[in-house]
Amino acid sequence: MERELEAMLARSEQTRARLDRLHDVLTSGGHYGTGATPATVVYQENKLRLLRLLDESGQPRTGPAVLFVPAPVSRYFILDLLPDRSFAGHVAKAGFDVFIIDFGAPGEEDRFADLEYYVEGLLRRSVRKVSAITSQPAINIVGYCLGGTLSLLYTALHPSTVSRLVLLTTMIDADVKGGIAWVAHQMGLGGESYDNPRLVPAVEIKGWFEMLAPGSNSLIGRVNDLWERLDEPVDRLRDVRTMATWVDDVVPAPGRLLAELYQQFGPGRNRLMARTATVGARPIDCAAMTMPVLSVSAAKDLIAPADGVDAIRSLVPHAEVMRLPGGHVGIVAGRTALALWQRTVEFLTAP
Amino acid sequence: MAERDTEPTLVERWLQDQQQWQRTLFTYLDSMMKNDEFLMHMGNAMRGSLLAGKPYPSTPPQAAASPDDAATADRLDKVLFALHQLQGQMQDVLMTLDEIRAGAKTIGLKPDSARKPARATRTASGARKTGKRRTRP
């Protein structure tokens, strides 16, 4: 009897301690919701902001320019997450003049935005602005996920403006099993309409990502995971909170863009691999890309399976292809992301 | 013997635990009343998320619009997006003008500019400025 009472008391103490830690986390300040590194806005267009990272004295750097291109369907600050865990910050400290695109949250009218608007409009003008500011006619580009797709398409169209290209977890071969588009295709989900597009709500975008891990991403799964995590120290929970504030803060997406991405690059279409992809009326010819290219995949990536990412070899034979342990987000911003950051700096500084 | 006397009994530990529970409860109630964001963050936590600064994403309420209102809104959105596209084109023009001005300064077309080694730049039209040095990507 006494042992049972002891066990109940221990359980009560553990539950209360978890609630106390949860309260500490929920009421503590901390960094979330924006990039961690001080930056200035150097260009704005529609919802897009082009940020230039500043050094410790508040001044821009003067090294070779690097433009980070995140996925338009998620917040940019995954690339600049925390003061001591920032991919963009790490590259900046290595001496580069770092810029990051914040695509912002599309409004209802932006449902008409298509691939050409993103690649030949927003991205092209951002590159042009970086070139103008830094007086460098060719700059380095680091594209992440769908941002990598946009970067690849842009570079194929404007190779002379890109000195080096880094693609992170960028899906190339959509016929490889796994990933969001493949799962949606298997489930028979109807694609978005190009002609009558809608602004796809953020909660629906989130649902697509959650489709990839149904157990852990159900309400019960999430609550249980959080409850179990509350045994961790408060400092660690604050880090988790910062990551959660990126994972759960998704943005809506232009239906026309998603429609075009699916029609061109979805399973069964795969026009990048077929070498019939276009942006607007312009064909994409990856053979025009002669600059150094680094492509990095994540071994445990559920969103962009590694084999689908590594297929870049067939489009750009001279590309350096690298596979790192970890998941889609972890290799960029997780606790083991330093390996990717260091390799990126080495690649960008190679002669 | 002295150490065993100072160790609380199971009943005493239960009482202490109950008092700690009261403190935890009052801490939560206090935050709920004084901290506007706390309720929102608690709501997120009850959905299993530590999302900070905004509510957990949920399905937006569908506005009950008549077909005429929906058609008008659609037309307005098309006009607004067209304006965004025009804004972009204007930015291209402005950047081109800036490049032309920068090129003019570099080759000393302006009388008060200091002479510097010319640096070739490409304009939007692809025309190359003349200069002593050409840069290549």
Coordinates of C-alpha atoms in Angstrom, one line a residue:
Chain A
M1 CA 0.0 0.0 0.0
E2 CA 2.8 2.4 1.0
R3 CA 4.6 1.6 -2.3
E4 CA 1.5 2.5 -4.3
L5 CA 1.1 5.8 -2.4
E6 CA 4.8 6.5 -3.0
A7 CA 4.3 5.8 -6.7
M8 CA 1.3 8.1 -6.8
L9 CA 3.2 10.8 -5.1
A10 CA 6.1 10.5 -7.5
R11 CA 3.6 10.8 -10.4
S12 CA 2.0 13.8 -8.9
E13 CA 5.3 15.5 -8.4
Q14 CA 6.4 14.8 -12.0
T15 CA 3.1 16.1 -13.4
R16 CA 3.4 19.3 -11.3
A17 CA 7.0 19.8 -12.3
R18 CA 6.0 19.5 -16.0
L19 CA 3.3 22.0 -15.6
D20 CA 5.7 24.4 -13.8
R21 CA 8.2 24.1 -16.7
L22 CA 5.4 24.6 -19.2
H23 CA 4.4 27.8 -17.4
D24 CA 8.0 29.0 -17.4
V25 CA 8.3 28.4 -21.1
L26 CA 5.0 30.0 -22.0
T27 CA 5.8 33.1 -20.0
S28 CA 9.4 33.5 -20.9
G29 CA 10.6 35.9 -23.5
G30 CA 13.0 34.6 -26.2
H31 CA 13.6 34.8 -29.8
Y32 CA 10.9 33.6 -32.2
G33 CA 9.0 34.8 -35.2
T34 CA 11.8 36.6 -37.0
G35 CA 15.4 36.2 -38.1
A36 CA 17.9 36.1 -35.3
T37 CA 20.7 38.1 -37.0
P38 CA 20.3 41.9 -37.2
A39 CA 19.4 42.8 -40.7
T40 CA 18.2 45.7 -42.8
V41 CA 15.6 45.7 -45.5
V42 CA 17.2 46.7 -48.8
Y43 CA 14.3 45.9 -51.2
Q44 CA 10.6 45.4 -51.1
E45 CA 8.2 44.2 -53.7
N46 CA 4.6 43.2 -53.0
K47 CA 4.9 41.1 -49.8
L48 CA 8.6 40.3 -50.4
R49 CA 11.4 41.8 -48.3
L50 CA 15.0 41.4 -49.2
L51 CA 17.1 41.4 -46.0
R52 CA 20.8 42.1 -45.7
L53 CA 22.5 40.8 -42.6
L54 CA 24.6 43.2 -40.6
D55 CA 27.7 42.6 -38.6
E56 CA 28.2 43.1 -34.8
S57 CA 28.7 46.8 -35.4
G58 CA 25.5 47.2 -37.4
Q59 CA 27.3 47.5 -40.7
P60 CA 26.8 45.4 -43.8
R61 CA 29.7 43.1 -44.8
T62 CA 31.7 43.5 -47.9
G63 CA 32.6 40.0 -48.9
P64 CA 31.2 37.9 -51.8
A65 CA 27.4 38.1 -51.9
V66 CA 25.3 35.1 -50.9
L67 CA 21.5 35.1 -51.4
F68 CA 19.5 32.6 -49.4
V69 CA 16.2 31.6 -51.0
P70 CA 13.7 29.8 -48.7
A71 CA 10.6 28.0 -49.7
P72 CA 7.7 30.5 -50.3
V73 CA 5.3 28.2 -48.3
S74 CA 7.2 28.5 -45.0
R75 CA 8.8 31.3 -43.0
Y76 CA 12.2 32.5 -44.0
F77 CA 13.7 32.5 -40.5
I78 CA 14.4 28.8 -40.5
L79 CA 17.6 29.9 -42.1
D80 CA 18.3 32.4 -39.3
L81 CA 16.6 30.7 -36.4
L82 CA 18.5 31.5 -33.2
P83 CA 21.6 33.7 -32.4
D84 CA 23.6 30.5 -31.8
R85 CA 21.9 28.4 -34.5
S86 CA 21.7 30.4 -37.7
F87 CA 22.8 29.0 -41.0
A88 CA 22.8 32.5 -42.6
G89 CA 24.6 34.0 -39.6
H90 CA 27.3 31.3 -39.8
V91 CA 27.9 32.0 -43.5
A92 CA 28.0 35.8 -42.7
K93 CA 30.5 35.3 -40.0
A94 CA 32.7 33.5 -42.5
G95 CA 33.0 36.8 -44.3
F96 CA 30.2 36.7 -46.8
D97 CA 27.7 39.5 -47.5
V98 CA 24.5 37.6 -46.8
F99 CA 21.1 38.4 -48.1
I100 CA 17.8 36.5 -47.3
I101 CA 14.5 36.7 -49.2
D102 CA 11.5 36.9 -47.0
F103 CA 8.6 36.1 -49.4
G104 CA 6.1 37.1 -46.7
A105 CA 2.5 35.9 -46.5
P106 CA 0.6 36.1 -49.7
G107 CA -2.7 38.0 -49.8
E108 CA -5.9 36.9 -51.4
E109 CA -4.9 38.6 -54.7
D110 CA -1.6 36.7 -54.8
R111 CA -3.5 33.5 -55.7
F112 CA -2.8 34.5 -59.3
A113 CA 1.0 34.4 -58.8
D114 CA 2.5 31.7 -60.9
L115 CA 6.0 30.3 -61.4
E116 CA 7.0 33.0 -63.8
Y117 CA 6.1 35.7 -61.2
Y118 CA 8.2 34.0 -58.6
V119 CA 11.2 33.1 -60.8
E120 CA 11.4 35.9 -63.4
G121 CA 9.8 38.5 -61.2
L122 CA 10.5 38.3 -57.5
L123 CA 13.7 36.2 -57.6
R124 CA 15.2 37.8 -60.6
R125 CA 14.8 41.3 -59.3
S126 CA 16.1 40.2 -55.9
V127 CA 19.3 38.9 -57.6
R128 CA 19.5 42.0 -59.6
K129 CA 19.2 44.1 -56.5
V130 CA 21.9 42.2 -54.7
S131 CA 24.2 42.6 -57.7
A132 CA 23.6 46.3 -57.8
I133 CA 24.2 46.8 -54.0
T134 CA 27.4 44.7 -54.0
S135 CA 28.6 45.6 -57.5
Q136 CA 29.0 41.9 -58.1
P137 CA 27.6 40.8 -61.5
A138 CA 27.4 37.2 -60.4
I139 CA 26.4 36.1 -56.9
N140 CA 26.2 32.9 -54.9
I141 CA 22.7 31.5 -54.3
V142 CA 21.6 29.0 -51.6
G143 CA 18.1 27.7 -52.2
Y144 CA 16.3 25.6 -49.7
C145 CA 13.5 23.1 -50.5
L146 CA 11.0 24.8 -52.9
G147 CA 13.4 27.8 -52.8
G148 CA 15.9 25.5 -54.3
T149 CA 13.5 24.7 -57.1
L150 CA 13.0 28.4 -57.8
S151 CA 16.8 28.9 -57.6
L152 CA 17.5 26.1 -60.0
L153 CA 15.0 27.4 -62.6
Y154 CA 16.4 31.0 -62.2
T155 CA 20.0 29.8 -62.6
A156 CA 19.2 27.8 -65.8
L157 CA 17.6 30.9 -67.3
H158 CA 20.3 33.4 -66.1
P159 CA 23.5 31.4 -65.6
S160 CA 25.8 34.4 -66.0
T161 CA 24.4 36.1 -62.9
V162 CA 25.2 33.1 -60.6
S163 CA 28.7 32.3 -59.5
R164 CA 27.9 29.3 -57.3
L165 CA 24.6 27.5 -56.6
V166 CA 23.8 25.4 -53.5
L167 CA 20.6 23.4 -53.5
L168 CA 19.4 22.0 -50.1
T169 CA 16.8 19.2 -50.1
T170 CA 15.5 20.3 -53.5
M171 CA 13.3 17.6 -55.1
I172 CA 14.3 16.9 -58.7
D173 CA 12.9 13.5 -59.6
A174 CA 9.2 13.5 -58.5
D175 CA 8.7 9.9 -59.5
V176 CA 10.8 8.8 -56.6
K177 CA 8.5 7.3 -53.9
G178 CA 7.8 9.5 -50.9
G179 CA 7.5 13.2 -50.4
I180 CA 4.5 15.4 -50.3
A181 CA 3.6 15.5 -54.0
W182 CA 4.0 11.7 -54.3
V183 CA 1.8 11.0 -51.2
A184 CA -0.9 13.4 -52.5
H185 CA -0.7 11.8 -55.9
Q186 CA -1.1 8.3 -54.4
M187 CA -4.0 9.4 -52.3
G188 CA -5.7 10.7 -55.5
L189 CA -6.0 14.3 -54.2
G190 CA -7.0 16.7 -56.8
G191 CA -4.5 19.4 -57.6
E192 CA -5.1 23.1 -57.5
S193 CA -6.7 24.9 -60.4
Y194 CA -4.5 27.0 -62.5
D195 CA -7.4 28.9 -64.2
N196 CA -9.5 29.5 -61.1
P197 CA -6.9 29.5 -58.4
R198 CA -7.6 30.0 -54.7
L199 CA -5.3 31.1 -51.9
V200 CA -4.6 27.8 -50.2
P201 CA -5.1 28.3 -46.4
A202 CA -2.1 27.9 -44.1
V203 CA -3.9 25.2 -42.1
E204 CA -4.3 23.1 -45.3
I205 CA -0.6 23.5 -46.2
K206 CA 0.2 22.4 -42.7
G207 CA -2.1 19.4 -43.1
W208 CA -0.1 18.3 -46.2
F209 CA 3.1 18.2 -44.3
E210 CA 1.4 16.4 -41.4
M211 CA 0.2 13.7 -43.9
L212 CA 3.7 12.5 -44.1
A213 CA 3.8 11.4 -40.4
P214 CA 0.1 10.8 -39.5
G215 CA 0.7 9.3 -36.1
S216 CA 2.9 11.9 -34.6
N217 CA 1.1 14.8 -36.2
S218 CA -2.4 14.0 -35.0
L219 CA -3.8 16.1 -32.2
I220 CA -3.3 13.3 -29.7
G221 CA 0.2 12.6 -31.0
R222 CA 1.2 16.2 -30.7
V223 CA -0.2 16.7 -27.2
N224 CA 1.4 13.5 -26.1
D225 CA 4.8 14.4 -27.6
L226 CA 4.7 17.8 -25.9
W227 CA 3.7 16.4 -22.6
E228 CA 6.6 13.9 -22.7
R229 CA 9.0 16.7 -23.6
L230 CA 8.2 18.7 -20.5
D231 CA 10.7 16.6 -18.6
E232 CA 13.5 18.4 -20.5
P233 CA 15.2 21.5 -19.1
V234 CA 13.5 24.8 -19.6
D235 CA 16.4 26.1 -21.8
R236 CA 15.9 23.1 -24.2
L237 CA 12.2 23.7 -24.2
R238 CA 12.8 27.3 -25.2
D239 CA 14.7 26.0 -28.2
V240 CA 11.9 23.6 -29.0
R241 CA 9.5 26.6 -28.8
T242 CA 11.6 28.6 -31.3
M243 CA 11.5 25.6 -33.8
A244 CA 7.8 25.1 -33.1
T245 CA 7.2 28.8 -34.0
W246 CA 8.6 28.0 -37.4
V247 CA 7.0 24.6 -37.9
D248 CA 3.5 25.7 -36.9
D249 CA 3.6 29.2 -38.4
V250 CA 2.9 28.3 -42.0
V251 CA 1.7 30.7 -44.6
P252 CA -1.0 30.4 -47.2
A253 CA 0.1 29.6 -50.8
P254 CA -0.9 30.8 -54.2
G255 CA -3.0 28.1 -55.8
R256 CA -1.8 29.0 -59.3
L257 CA 1.8 28.5 -58.2
L258 CA 1.0 25.1 -56.7
A259 CA -1.0 24.1 -59.7
E260 CA 1.9 24.9 -62.0
L261 CA 4.4 23.1 -59.8
Y262 CA 2.3 20.0 -59.8
Q263 CA 1.6 20.1 -63.5
Q264 CA 5.2 20.5 -64.4
F265 CA 7.1 18.8 -61.6
G266 CA 4.6 16.4 -59.9
P267 CA 4.7 12.6 -60.1
G268 CA 4.0 11.3 -63.6
R269 CA 4.8 14.7 -65.1
N270 CA 8.4 15.2 -63.9
R271 CA 9.2 17.7 -66.6
L272 CA 12.6 18.6 -65.0
M273 CA 13.8 15.1 -65.5
A274 CA 12.2 15.0 -69.0
R275 CA 14.0 18.3 -69.8
T276 CA 10.7 19.9 -71.0
A277 CA 10.2 22.3 -68.0
T278 CA 9.4 25.9 -68.8
V279 CA 9.0 29.1 -66.9
G280 CA 6.5 31.2 -68.8
A281 CA 7.3 30.5 -72.4
R282 CA 11.0 30.0 -71.8
P283 CA 12.4 26.4 -71.8
I284 CA 14.7 25.3 -68.9
D285 CA 18.0 24.1 -70.1
C286 CA 20.2 22.9 -67.2
A287 CA 23.1 22.3 -69.6
A288 CA 23.5 26.1 -69.5
M289 CA 24.6 25.8 -65.9
T290 CA 28.4 25.5 -65.9
M291 CA 29.1 27.1 -62.5
P292 CA 29.9 25.0 -59.5
V293 CA 26.8 23.4 -58.0
L294 CA 26.4 21.7 -54.6
S295 CA 23.3 19.6 -53.9
V296 CA 22.6 18.3 -50.4
S297 CA 20.0 15.8 -49.5
A298 CA 18.9 14.5 -46.0
A299 CA 18.9 10.8 -45.4
K300 CA 15.7 10.8 -43.4
D301 CA 13.9 13.4 -45.4
L302 CA 10.1 12.6 -45.6
I303 CA 9.3 15.8 -47.6
A304 CA 12.0 15.5 -50.3
P305 CA 13.3 12.0 -50.3
A306 CA 17.1 11.8 -50.7
D307 CA 17.0 9.8 -54.0
G308 CA 14.7 12.3 -55.5
V309 CA 17.1 15.1 -54.5
D310 CA 20.3 13.4 -55.6
A311 CA 18.8 13.0 -59.1
I312 CA 20.3 16.4 -59.8
R313 CA 23.2 14.5 -61.2
S314 CA 21.3 13.6 -64.3
L315 CA 20.5 17.3 -65.0
V316 CA 23.8 18.8 -63.9
P317 CA 26.5 16.1 -64.3
H318 CA 29.2 18.1 -62.7
A319 CA 27.2 18.9 -59.5
E320 CA 28.6 17.8 -56.2
V321 CA 26.0 15.6 -54.5
M322 CA 26.1 15.2 -50.8
R323 CA 23.9 13.3 -48.4
L324 CA 23.8 14.1 -44.7
P325 CA 22.2 12.3 -41.9
G326 CA 19.0 13.9 -40.5
G327 CA 15.7 15.2 -41.7
H328 CA 14.5 17.9 -44.0
V329 CA 14.6 20.6 -41.4
G330 CA 17.2 19.2 -39.0
I331 CA 20.1 19.4 -41.5
V332 CA 19.5 23.1 -41.9
A333 CA 18.6 24.2 -38.5
G334 CA 18.9 21.3 -36.1
R335 CA 21.5 20.7 -33.5
T336 CA 23.7 18.8 -36.0
A337 CA 23.3 21.4 -38.8
L338 CA 26.9 22.6 -38.4
A339 CA 28.1 20.0 -40.8
L340 CA 26.0 21.5 -43.6
W341 CA 26.9 25.0 -42.7
Q342 CA 30.7 24.2 -42.7
R343 CA 30.4 22.4 -46.0
T344 CA 28.5 25.2 -47.5
V345 CA 31.2 27.7 -46.5
E346 CA 33.9 25.5 -47.8
F347 CA 32.1 25.2 -51.1
L348 CA 31.5 28.9 -51.4
T349 CA 35.1 29.7 -50.6
A350 CA 36.7 27.1 -52.8
P351 CA 38.9 28.5 -55.6
Chain B
M1 CA 18.4 8.4 14.5
A2 CA 18.5 12.2 14.1
E3 CA 18.5 11.9 10.3
R4 CA 15.4 9.6 10.3
D5 CA 13.6 12.2 12.5
T6 CA 14.2 15.0 10.0
E7 CA 12.9 13.0 7.0
P8 CA 9.3 13.9 6.2
T9 CA 6.7 11.2 6.4
L10 CA 4.7 10.1 3.5
V11 CA 1.7 12.1 4.8
E12 CA 3.9 15.2 5.2
R13 CA 5.2 14.8 1.7
W14 CA 1.6 14.5 0.4
L15 CA 0.6 17.7 2.2
Q16 CA 3.7 19.5 0.8
D17 CA 2.8 18.3 -2.6
Q18 CA -0.8 19.6 -2.2
Q19 CA 0.6 23.0 -1.2
Q20 CA 2.9 23.0 -4.3
W21 CA -0.1 22.1 -6.4
Q22 CA -1.9 25.1 -5.0
R23 CA 1.0 27.4 -5.9
T24 CA 1.1 26.0 -9.4
L25 CA -2.6 26.6 -9.8
F26 CA -2.4 30.1 -8.5
T27 CA 0.6 30.8 -10.8
Y28 CA -1.5 29.7 -13.8
L29 CA -4.5 31.7 -12.7
D30 CA -2.4 34.8 -12.1
S31 CA -0.9 34.5 -15.6
M32 CA -4.3 34.0 -17.1
M33 CA -5.5 37.2 -15.6
K34 CA -2.4 39.4 -16.1
N35 CA -0.9 38.1 -19.3
D36 CA -3.0 38.5 -22.4
E37 CA -0.9 36.2 -24.5
F38 CA -0.8 33.5 -21.9
L39 CA -4.3 32.1 -22.8
M40 CA -3.4 32.0 -26.4
H41 CA -0.1 30.1 -25.7
M42 CA -2.0 27.8 -23.4
G43 CA -4.5 27.1 -26.2
N44 CA -1.6 26.3 -28.5
A45 CA -0.1 24.0 -25.9
M46 CA -3.4 22.2 -25.5
R47 CA -3.1 21.5 -29.3
G48 CA 0.4 20.2 -28.6
S49 CA 2.2 23.2 -30.0
L50 CA 4.6 25.7 -28.4
L51 CA 3.9 28.2 -31.2
A52 CA 4.5 31.6 -29.8
G53 CA 3.1 35.0 -30.7
K54 CA 0.1 33.8 -32.6
P55 CA -2.8 31.3 -32.5
Y56 CA -2.3 27.8 -33.8
P57 CA -3.4 27.9 -37.5
S58 CA -7.1 26.9 -38.0
T59 CA -9.5 26.9 -40.9
P60 CA -10.5 30.5 -41.7
P61 CA -14.2 31.2 -41.5
Q62 CA -15.9 31.1 -44.9
A63 CA -17.4 34.4 -45.7
A64 CA -21.0 34.0 -47.0
A65 CA -20.7 36.1 -50.1
S66 CA -23.3 36.4 -52.8
P67 CA -22.2 35.4 -56.4
D68 CA -22.1 39.1 -57.4
D69 CA -19.9 40.0 -54.4
A70 CA -17.7 37.1 -55.1
A71 CA -17.3 38.1 -58.8
T72 CA -16.6 41.7 -57.8
A73 CA -14.0 40.6 -55.3
D74 CA -12.4 38.4 -57.9
R75 CA -12.1 41.2 -60.4
L76 CA -10.7 43.5 -57.7
D77 CA -8.1 40.9 -56.8
K78 CA -7.1 40.5 -60.4
V79 CA -6.6 44.3 -60.7
L80 CA -4.6 44.3 -57.4
F81 CA -2.4 41.5 -58.6
A82 CA -1.9 43.3 -61.9
L83 CA -0.8 46.3 -60.0
H84 CA 1.8 44.2 -58.1
Q85 CA 3.1 43.0 -61.5
L86 CA 3.3 46.6 -62.7
Q87 CA 5.2 47.5 -59.5
G88 CA 7.7 44.8 -60.3
Q89 CA 8.2 46.1 -63.9
M90 CA 8.7 49.6 -62.5
Q91 CA 11.3 48.3 -60.2
D92 CA 13.1 46.8 -63.2
V93 CA 13.0 50.2 -64.9
L94 CA 14.3 51.9 -61.8
M95 CA 17.1 49.4 -61.4
T96 CA 18.1 49.9 -65.0
L97 CA 18.2 53.7 -64.5
D98 CA 20.4 53.2 -61.5
E99 CA 22.7 51.0 -63.4
I100 CA 22.9 53.6 -66.2
R101 CA 23.6 56.4 -63.7
A102 CA 26.3 54.2 -62.0
G103 CA 27.9 53.5 -65.3
A104 CA 27.8 57.1 -66.3
K105 CA 29.6 58.1 -63.0
T106 CA 32.2 55.4 -63.4
I107 CA 33.3 56.5 -66.9
G108 CA 33.3 60.1 -65.8
L109 CA 30.4 61.4 -67.8
K110 CA 29.5 63.6 -64.8
P111 CA 31.9 66.5 -64.5
D112 CA 32.3 66.3 -60.8
S113 CA 32.9 62.6 -60.5
A114 CA 36.3 61.3 -59.5
R115 CA 38.1 59.2 -62.2
K116 CA 38.2 55.6 -61.2
P117 CA 39.1 52.5 -63.2
A118 CA 36.0 51.6 -65.2
R119 CA 34.1 48.5 -64.3
A120 CA 32.0 46.9 -67.0
T121 CA 28.4 46.2 -66.0
R122 CA 25.5 44.7 -68.0
T123 CA 22.3 46.6 -68.3
A124 CA 19.0 44.9 -68.4
S125 CA 19.1 45.0 -72.2
G126 CA 22.4 43.2 -72.1
A127 CA 24.4 46.1 -73.5
R128 CA 27.9 46.2 -72.1
K129 CA 29.4 49.4 -70.9
T130 CA 32.8 50.2 -72.2
G131 CA 35.6 50.3 -69.7
K132 CA 39.2 49.4 -69.0
R133 CA 38.3 46.2 -67.2
R134 CA 35.7 43.6 -67.8
T135 CA 34.4 41.4 -65.0
R136 CA 33.2 37.9 -65.7
P137 CA 30.9 35.8 -63.5

